[in-house]
PDB file of C-alpha atoms in Angstrom:
ATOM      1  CA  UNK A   1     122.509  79.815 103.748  1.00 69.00           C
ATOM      2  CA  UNK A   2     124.274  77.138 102.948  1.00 85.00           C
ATOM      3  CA  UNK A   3     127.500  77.071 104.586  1.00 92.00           C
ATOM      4  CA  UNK A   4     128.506  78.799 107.979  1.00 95.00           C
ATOM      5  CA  UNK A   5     131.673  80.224 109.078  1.00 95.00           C
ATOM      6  CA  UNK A   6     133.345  79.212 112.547  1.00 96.00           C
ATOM      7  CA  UNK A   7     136.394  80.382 113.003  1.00 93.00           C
ATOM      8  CA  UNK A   8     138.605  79.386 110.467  1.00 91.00           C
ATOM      9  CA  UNK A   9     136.321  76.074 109.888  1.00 92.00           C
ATOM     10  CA  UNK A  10     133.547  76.247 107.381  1.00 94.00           C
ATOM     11  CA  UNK A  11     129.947  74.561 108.678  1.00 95.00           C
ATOM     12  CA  UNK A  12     127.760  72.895 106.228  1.00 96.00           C
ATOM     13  CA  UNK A  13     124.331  73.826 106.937  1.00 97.00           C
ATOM     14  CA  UNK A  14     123.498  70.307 107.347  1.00 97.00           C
ATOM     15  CA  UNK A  15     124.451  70.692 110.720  1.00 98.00           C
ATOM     16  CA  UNK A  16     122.733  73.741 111.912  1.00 98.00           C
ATOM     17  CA  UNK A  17     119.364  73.535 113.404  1.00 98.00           C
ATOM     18  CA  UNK A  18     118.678  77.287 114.527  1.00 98.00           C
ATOM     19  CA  UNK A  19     119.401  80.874 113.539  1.00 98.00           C
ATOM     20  CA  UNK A  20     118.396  83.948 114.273  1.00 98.00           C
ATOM     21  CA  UNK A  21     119.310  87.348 112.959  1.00 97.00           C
ATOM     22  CA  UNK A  22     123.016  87.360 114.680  1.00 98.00           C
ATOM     23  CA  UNK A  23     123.238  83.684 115.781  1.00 98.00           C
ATOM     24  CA  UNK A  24     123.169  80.254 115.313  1.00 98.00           C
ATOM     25  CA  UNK A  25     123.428  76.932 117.148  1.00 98.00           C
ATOM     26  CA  UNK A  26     125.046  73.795 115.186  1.00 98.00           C
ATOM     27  CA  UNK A  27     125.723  69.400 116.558  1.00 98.00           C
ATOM     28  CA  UNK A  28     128.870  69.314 117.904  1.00 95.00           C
ATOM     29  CA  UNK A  29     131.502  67.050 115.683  1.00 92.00           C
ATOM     30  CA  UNK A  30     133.471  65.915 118.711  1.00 91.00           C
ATOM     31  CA  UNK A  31     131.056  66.395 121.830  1.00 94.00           C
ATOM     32  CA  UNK A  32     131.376  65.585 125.621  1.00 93.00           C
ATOM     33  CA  UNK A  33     128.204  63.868 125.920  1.00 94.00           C
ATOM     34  CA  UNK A  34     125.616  63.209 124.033  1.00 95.00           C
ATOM     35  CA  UNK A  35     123.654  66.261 123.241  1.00 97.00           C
ATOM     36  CA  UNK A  36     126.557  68.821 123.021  1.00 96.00           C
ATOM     37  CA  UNK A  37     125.985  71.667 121.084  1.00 98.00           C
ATOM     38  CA  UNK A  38     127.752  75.303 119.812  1.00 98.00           C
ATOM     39  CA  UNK A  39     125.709  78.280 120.230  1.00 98.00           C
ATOM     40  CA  UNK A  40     128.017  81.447 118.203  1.00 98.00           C
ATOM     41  CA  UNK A  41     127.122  84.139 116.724  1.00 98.00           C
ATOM     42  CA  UNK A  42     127.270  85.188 112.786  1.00 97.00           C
ATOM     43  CA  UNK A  43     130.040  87.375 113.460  1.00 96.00           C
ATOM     44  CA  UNK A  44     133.122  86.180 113.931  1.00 94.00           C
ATOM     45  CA  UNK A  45     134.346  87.952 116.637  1.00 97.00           C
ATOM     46  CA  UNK A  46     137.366  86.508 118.680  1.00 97.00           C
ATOM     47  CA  UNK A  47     136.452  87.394 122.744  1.00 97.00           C
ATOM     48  CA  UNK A  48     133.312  87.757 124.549  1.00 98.00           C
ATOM     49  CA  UNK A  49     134.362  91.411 124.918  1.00 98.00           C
ATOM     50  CA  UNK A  50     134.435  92.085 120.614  1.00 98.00           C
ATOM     51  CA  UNK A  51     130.413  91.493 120.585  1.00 98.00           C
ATOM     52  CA  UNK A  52     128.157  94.014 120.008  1.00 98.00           C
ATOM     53  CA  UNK A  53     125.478  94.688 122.813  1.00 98.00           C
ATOM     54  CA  UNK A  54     122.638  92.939 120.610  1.00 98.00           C
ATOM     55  CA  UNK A  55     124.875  90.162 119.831  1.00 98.00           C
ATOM     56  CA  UNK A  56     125.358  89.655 123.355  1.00 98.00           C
ATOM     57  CA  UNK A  57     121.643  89.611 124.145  1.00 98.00           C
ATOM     58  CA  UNK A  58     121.070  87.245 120.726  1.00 98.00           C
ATOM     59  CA  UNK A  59     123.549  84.720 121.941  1.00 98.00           C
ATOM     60  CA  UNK A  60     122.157  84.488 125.065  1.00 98.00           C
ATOM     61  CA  UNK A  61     118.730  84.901 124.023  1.00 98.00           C
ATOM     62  CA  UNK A  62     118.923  81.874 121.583  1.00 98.00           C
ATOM     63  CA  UNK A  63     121.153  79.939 123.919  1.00 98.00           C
ATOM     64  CA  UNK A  64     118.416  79.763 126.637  1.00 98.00           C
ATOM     65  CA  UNK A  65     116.303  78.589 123.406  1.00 98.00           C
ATOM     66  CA  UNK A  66     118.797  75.785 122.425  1.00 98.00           C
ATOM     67  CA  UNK A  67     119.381  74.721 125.811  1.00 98.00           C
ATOM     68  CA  UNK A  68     115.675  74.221 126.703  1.00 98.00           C
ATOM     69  CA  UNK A  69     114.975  72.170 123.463  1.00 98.00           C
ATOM     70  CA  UNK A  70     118.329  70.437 124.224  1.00 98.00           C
ATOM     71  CA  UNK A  71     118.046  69.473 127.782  1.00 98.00           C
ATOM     72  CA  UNK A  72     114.153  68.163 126.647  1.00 98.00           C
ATOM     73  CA  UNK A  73     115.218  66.181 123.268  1.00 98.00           C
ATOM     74  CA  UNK A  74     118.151  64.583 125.817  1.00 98.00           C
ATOM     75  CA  UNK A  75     116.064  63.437 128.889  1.00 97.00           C
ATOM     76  CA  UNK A  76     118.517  65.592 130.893  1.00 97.00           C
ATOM     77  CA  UNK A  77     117.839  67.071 134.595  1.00 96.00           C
ATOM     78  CA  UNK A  78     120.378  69.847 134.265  1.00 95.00           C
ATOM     79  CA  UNK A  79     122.427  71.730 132.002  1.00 97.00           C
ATOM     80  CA  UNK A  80     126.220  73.160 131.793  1.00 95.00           C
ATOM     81  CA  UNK A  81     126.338  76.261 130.283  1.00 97.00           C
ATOM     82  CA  UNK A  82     130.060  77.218 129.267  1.00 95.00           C
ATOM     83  CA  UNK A  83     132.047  79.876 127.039  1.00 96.00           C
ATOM     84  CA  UNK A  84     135.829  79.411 126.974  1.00 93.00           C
ATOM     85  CA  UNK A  85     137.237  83.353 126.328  1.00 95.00           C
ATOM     86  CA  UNK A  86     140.833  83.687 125.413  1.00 93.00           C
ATOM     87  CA  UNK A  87     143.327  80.593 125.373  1.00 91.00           C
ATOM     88  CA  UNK A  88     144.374  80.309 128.577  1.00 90.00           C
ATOM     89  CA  UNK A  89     140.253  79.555 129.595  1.00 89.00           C
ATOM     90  CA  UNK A  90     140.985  77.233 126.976  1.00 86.00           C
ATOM     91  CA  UNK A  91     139.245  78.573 123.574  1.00 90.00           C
ATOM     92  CA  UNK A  92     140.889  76.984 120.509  1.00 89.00           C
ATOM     93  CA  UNK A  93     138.483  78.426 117.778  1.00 93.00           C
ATOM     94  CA  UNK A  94     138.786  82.013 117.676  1.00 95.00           C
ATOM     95  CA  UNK A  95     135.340  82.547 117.163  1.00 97.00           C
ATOM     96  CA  UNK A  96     133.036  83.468 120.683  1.00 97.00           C
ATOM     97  CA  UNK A  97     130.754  80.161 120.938  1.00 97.00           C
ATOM     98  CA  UNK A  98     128.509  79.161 124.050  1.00 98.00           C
ATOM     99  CA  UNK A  99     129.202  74.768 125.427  1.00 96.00           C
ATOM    100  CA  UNK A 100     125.475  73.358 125.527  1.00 98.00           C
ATOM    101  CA  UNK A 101     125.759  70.463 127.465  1.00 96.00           C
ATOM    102  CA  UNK A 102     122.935  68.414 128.603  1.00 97.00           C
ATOM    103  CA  UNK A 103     123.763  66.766 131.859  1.00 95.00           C
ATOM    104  CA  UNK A 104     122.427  63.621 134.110  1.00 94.00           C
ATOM    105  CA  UNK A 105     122.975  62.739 137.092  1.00 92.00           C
ATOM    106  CA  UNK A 106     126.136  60.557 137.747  1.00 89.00           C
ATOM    107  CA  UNK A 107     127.461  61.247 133.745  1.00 89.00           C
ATOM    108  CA  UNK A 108     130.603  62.532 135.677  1.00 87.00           C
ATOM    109  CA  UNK A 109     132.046  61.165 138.779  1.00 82.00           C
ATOM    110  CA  UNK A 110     132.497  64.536 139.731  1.00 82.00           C
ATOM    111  CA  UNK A 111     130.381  67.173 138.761  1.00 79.00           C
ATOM    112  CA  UNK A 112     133.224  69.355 137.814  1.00 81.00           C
ATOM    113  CA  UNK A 113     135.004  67.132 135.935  1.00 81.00           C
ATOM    114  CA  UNK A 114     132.646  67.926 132.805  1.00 85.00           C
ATOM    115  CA  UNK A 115     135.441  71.369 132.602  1.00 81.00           C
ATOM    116  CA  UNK A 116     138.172  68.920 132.583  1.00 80.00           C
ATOM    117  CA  UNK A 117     136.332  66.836 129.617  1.00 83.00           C
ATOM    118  CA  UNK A 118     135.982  70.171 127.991  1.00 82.00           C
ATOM    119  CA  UNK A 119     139.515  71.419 128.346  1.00 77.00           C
ATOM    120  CA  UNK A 120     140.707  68.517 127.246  1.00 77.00           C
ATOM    121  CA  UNK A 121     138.036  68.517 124.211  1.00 71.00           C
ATOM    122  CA  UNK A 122     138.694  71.819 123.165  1.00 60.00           C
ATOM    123  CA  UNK A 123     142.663  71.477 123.551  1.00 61.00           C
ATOM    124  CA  UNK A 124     142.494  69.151 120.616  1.00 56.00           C
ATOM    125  CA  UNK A 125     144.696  66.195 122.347  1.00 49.00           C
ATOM    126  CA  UNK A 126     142.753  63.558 120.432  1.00 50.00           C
ATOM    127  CA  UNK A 127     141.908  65.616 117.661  1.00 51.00           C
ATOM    128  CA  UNK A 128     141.641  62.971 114.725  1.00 53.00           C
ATOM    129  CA  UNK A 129     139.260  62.758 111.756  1.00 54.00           C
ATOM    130  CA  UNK A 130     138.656  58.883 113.228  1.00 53.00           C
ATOM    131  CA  UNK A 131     137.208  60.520 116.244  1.00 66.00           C
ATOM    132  CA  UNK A 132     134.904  62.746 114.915  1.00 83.00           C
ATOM    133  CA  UNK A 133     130.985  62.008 114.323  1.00 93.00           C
ATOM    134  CA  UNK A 134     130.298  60.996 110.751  1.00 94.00           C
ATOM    135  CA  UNK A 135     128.442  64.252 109.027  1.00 94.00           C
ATOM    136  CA  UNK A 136     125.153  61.617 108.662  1.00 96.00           C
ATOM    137  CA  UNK A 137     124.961  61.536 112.243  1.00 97.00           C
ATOM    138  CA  UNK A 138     125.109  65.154 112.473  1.00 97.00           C
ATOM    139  CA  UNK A 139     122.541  65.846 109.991  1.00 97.00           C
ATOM    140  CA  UNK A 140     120.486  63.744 111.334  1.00 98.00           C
ATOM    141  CA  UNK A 141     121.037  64.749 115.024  1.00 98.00           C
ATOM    142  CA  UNK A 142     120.305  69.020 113.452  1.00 98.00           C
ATOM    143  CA  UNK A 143     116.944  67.715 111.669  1.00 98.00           C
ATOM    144  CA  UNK A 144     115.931  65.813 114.352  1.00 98.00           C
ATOM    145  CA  UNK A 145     116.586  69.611 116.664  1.00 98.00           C
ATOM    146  CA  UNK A 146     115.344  71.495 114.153  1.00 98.00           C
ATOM    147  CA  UNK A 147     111.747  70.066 114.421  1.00 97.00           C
ATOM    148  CA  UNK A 148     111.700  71.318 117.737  1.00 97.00           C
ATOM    149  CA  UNK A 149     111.674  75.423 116.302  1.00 97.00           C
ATOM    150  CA  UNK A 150     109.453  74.411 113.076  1.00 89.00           C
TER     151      UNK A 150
END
Protein backbone atom coordinates (compact mmCIF):
# COMPACT_ATOMS: atom_id res chain seq x y z
CA UNK A 1 0.00 0.00 0.00
CA UNK A 2 1.29 2.99 -0.57
CA UNK A 3 -0.56 5.62 1.09
CA UNK A 4 -2.77 5.33 4.33
CA UNK A 5 -5.79 7.12 5.33
CA UNK A 6 -6.11 8.89 8.88
CA UNK A 7 -8.80 10.75 9.26
CA UNK A 8 -9.04 13.27 6.82
CA UNK A 9 -4.99 13.24 6.51
CA UNK A 10 -3.42 10.96 3.98
CA UNK A 11 -0.11 8.84 5.39
CA UNK A 12 2.65 8.07 3.07
CA UNK A 13 3.74 4.67 3.68
CA UNK A 14 7.09 5.91 4.38
CA UNK A 15 6.02 6.31 7.71
CA UNK A 16 4.37 3.14 8.64
CA UNK A 17 6.32 0.38 10.12
CA UNK A 18 3.52 -2.33 10.93
CA UNK A 19 0.21 -3.67 9.65
CA UNK A 20 -1.83 -6.24 10.12
CA UNK A 21 -5.07 -7.30 8.54
CA UNK A 22 -7.25 -4.31 10.27
CA UNK A 23 -4.40 -2.15 11.68
CA UNK A 24 -1.49 -0.28 11.49
CA UNK A 25 1.00 1.68 13.60
CA UNK A 26 2.83 4.86 11.91
CA UNK A 27 6.00 7.79 13.65
CA UNK A 28 4.23 10.39 15.01
CA UNK A 29 4.79 13.94 13.00
CA UNK A 30 4.43 16.05 16.12
CA UNK A 31 5.18 13.62 19.18
CA UNK A 32 5.42 14.14 23.03
CA UNK A 33 8.59 12.44 23.45
CA UNK A 34 10.70 10.75 21.61
CA UNK A 35 9.31 7.47 20.55
CA UNK A 36 5.59 8.48 20.14
CA UNK A 37 3.68 6.52 17.97
CA UNK A 38 -0.23 6.04 16.41
CA UNK A 39 -1.59 2.67 16.57
CA UNK A 40 -5.37 2.94 14.30
CA UNK A 41 -7.00 0.78 12.60
CA UNK A 42 -7.69 0.52 8.59
CA UNK A 43 -11.09 1.58 9.10
CA UNK A 44 -11.84 4.78 9.68
CA UNK A 45 -14.17 4.67 12.24
CA UNK A 46 -14.79 7.88 14.41
CA UNK A 47 -15.28 6.42 18.38
CA UNK A 48 -13.95 3.52 20.13
CA UNK A 49 -17.59 2.35 20.20
CA UNK A 50 -17.91 2.26 15.86
CA UNK A 51 -15.18 -0.76 15.86
CA UNK A 52 -15.97 -4.00 15.06
CA UNK A 53 -15.22 -6.74 17.79
CA UNK A 54 -12.05 -8.02 15.72
CA UNK A 55 -10.94 -4.58 15.19
CA UNK A 56 -11.02 -4.08 18.74
CA UNK A 57 -8.97 -7.18 19.51
CA UNK A 58 -6.47 -6.17 16.30
CA UNK A 59 -5.84 -2.78 17.73
CA UNK A 60 -5.07 -3.96 20.86
CA UNK A 61 -3.44 -6.99 19.76
CA UNK A 62 -0.88 -5.03 17.58
CA UNK A 63 -0.67 -2.22 20.08
CA UNK A 64 0.82 -4.53 22.79
CA UNK A 65 3.18 -5.48 19.66
CA UNK A 66 4.18 -1.80 18.92
CA UNK A 67 4.51 -0.90 22.39
CA UNK A 68 6.93 -3.74 23.30
CA UNK A 69 9.23 -3.03 20.24
CA UNK A 70 8.75 0.68 21.16
CA UNK A 71 9.47 0.80 24.78
CA UNK A 72 12.80 -1.65 23.74
CA UNK A 73 14.07 0.50 20.54
CA UNK A 74 13.59 3.70 23.23
CA UNK A 75 15.50 2.44 26.37
CA UNK A 76 12.22 3.18 28.21
CA UNK A 77 11.13 1.61 31.77
CA UNK A 78 7.44 2.20 31.22
CA UNK A 79 4.89 2.98 28.83
CA UNK A 80 1.61 5.35 28.52
CA UNK A 81 -0.93 3.80 26.76
CA UNK A 82 -3.72 6.42 25.69
CA UNK A 83 -6.89 6.71 23.26
CA UNK A 84 -8.60 10.11 23.25
CA UNK A 85 -12.61 9.13 22.29
CA UNK A 86 -14.82 11.98 21.37
CA UNK A 87 -13.64 15.77 21.60
CA UNK A 88 -14.20 16.64 24.83
CA UNK A 89 -11.35 13.58 25.88
CA UNK A 90 -9.66 15.60 23.47
CA UNK A 91 -9.58 13.59 19.96
CA UNK A 92 -8.98 15.99 17.04
CA UNK A 93 -8.66 13.33 14.19
CA UNK A 94 -11.79 11.60 13.79
CA UNK A 95 -10.28 8.47 13.22
CA UNK A 96 -9.99 5.86 16.63
CA UNK A 97 -6.00 5.79 17.15
CA UNK A 98 -4.13 4.32 20.32
CA UNK A 99 -0.96 7.26 22.06
CA UNK A 100 2.27 4.94 22.26
CA UNK A 101 4.38 6.68 24.43
CA UNK A 102 7.58 5.41 25.72
CA UNK A 103 8.27 6.84 29.10
CA UNK A 104 11.47 7.36 31.60
CA UNK A 105 11.70 8.16 34.65
CA UNK A 106 11.70 11.96 35.50
CA UNK A 107 10.66 12.88 31.46
CA UNK A 108 7.72 14.68 33.29
CA UNK A 109 7.85 16.48 36.51
CA UNK A 110 4.74 14.94 37.18
CA UNK A 111 3.80 11.77 35.98
CA UNK A 112 0.47 12.97 34.88
CA UNK A 113 1.44 15.78 33.20
CA UNK A 114 2.30 13.54 30.00
CA UNK A 115 -2.09 13.96 29.53
CA UNK A 116 -1.58 17.59 29.73
CA UNK A 117 1.36 17.36 26.93
CA UNK A 118 -1.10 15.31 25.03
CA UNK A 119 -4.12 17.53 25.30
CA UNK A 120 -2.31 20.19 24.45
CA UNK A 121 -0.62 18.12 21.42
CA UNK A 122 -3.65 16.89 20.10
CA UNK A 123 -5.60 20.36 20.54
CA UNK A 124 -3.39 21.66 17.81
CA UNK A 125 -2.28 25.04 19.79
CA UNK A 126 1.11 24.98 18.09
CA UNK A 127 0.06 23.28 15.15
CA UNK A 128 2.59 24.67 12.44
CA UNK A 129 4.29 22.96 9.49
CA UNK A 130 7.74 24.53 11.27
CA UNK A 131 6.99 22.27 14.13
CA UNK A 132 6.51 19.19 12.61
CA UNK A 133 9.34 16.37 12.06
CA UNK A 134 10.80 16.54 8.58
CA UNK A 135 9.25 13.28 6.58
CA UNK A 136 13.28 12.03 6.42
CA UNK A 137 13.22 11.73 9.99
CA UNK A 138 10.13 9.84 9.92
CA UNK A 139 11.14 7.45 7.38
CA UNK A 140 13.94 6.84 8.88
CA UNK A 141 12.56 6.55 12.48
CA UNK A 142 9.53 3.66 10.55
CA UNK A 143 12.60 1.68 8.86
CA UNK A 144 14.56 1.75 11.69
CA UNK A 145 10.90 0.08 13.68
CA UNK A 146 10.19 -1.87 11.02
CA UNK A 147 13.36 -4.08 11.38
CA UNK A 148 12.13 -4.98 14.58
CA UNK A 149 8.84 -7.21 12.81
CA UNK A 150 11.13 -8.33 9.67
Amino acid sequence: MSTYRFGQQIIKSSVVFFQTELSFALVNRKPVVPGHVLVCPFRPAERFRDLKPEEVADLFQTTQKVADVVEKHFNATSLTISIQDGPEAGQTVKHVHVHVLPRKAGDFDGNDKIYDELQRHDKGTEDVHTKWRSEEDMATEAADLKKYFI
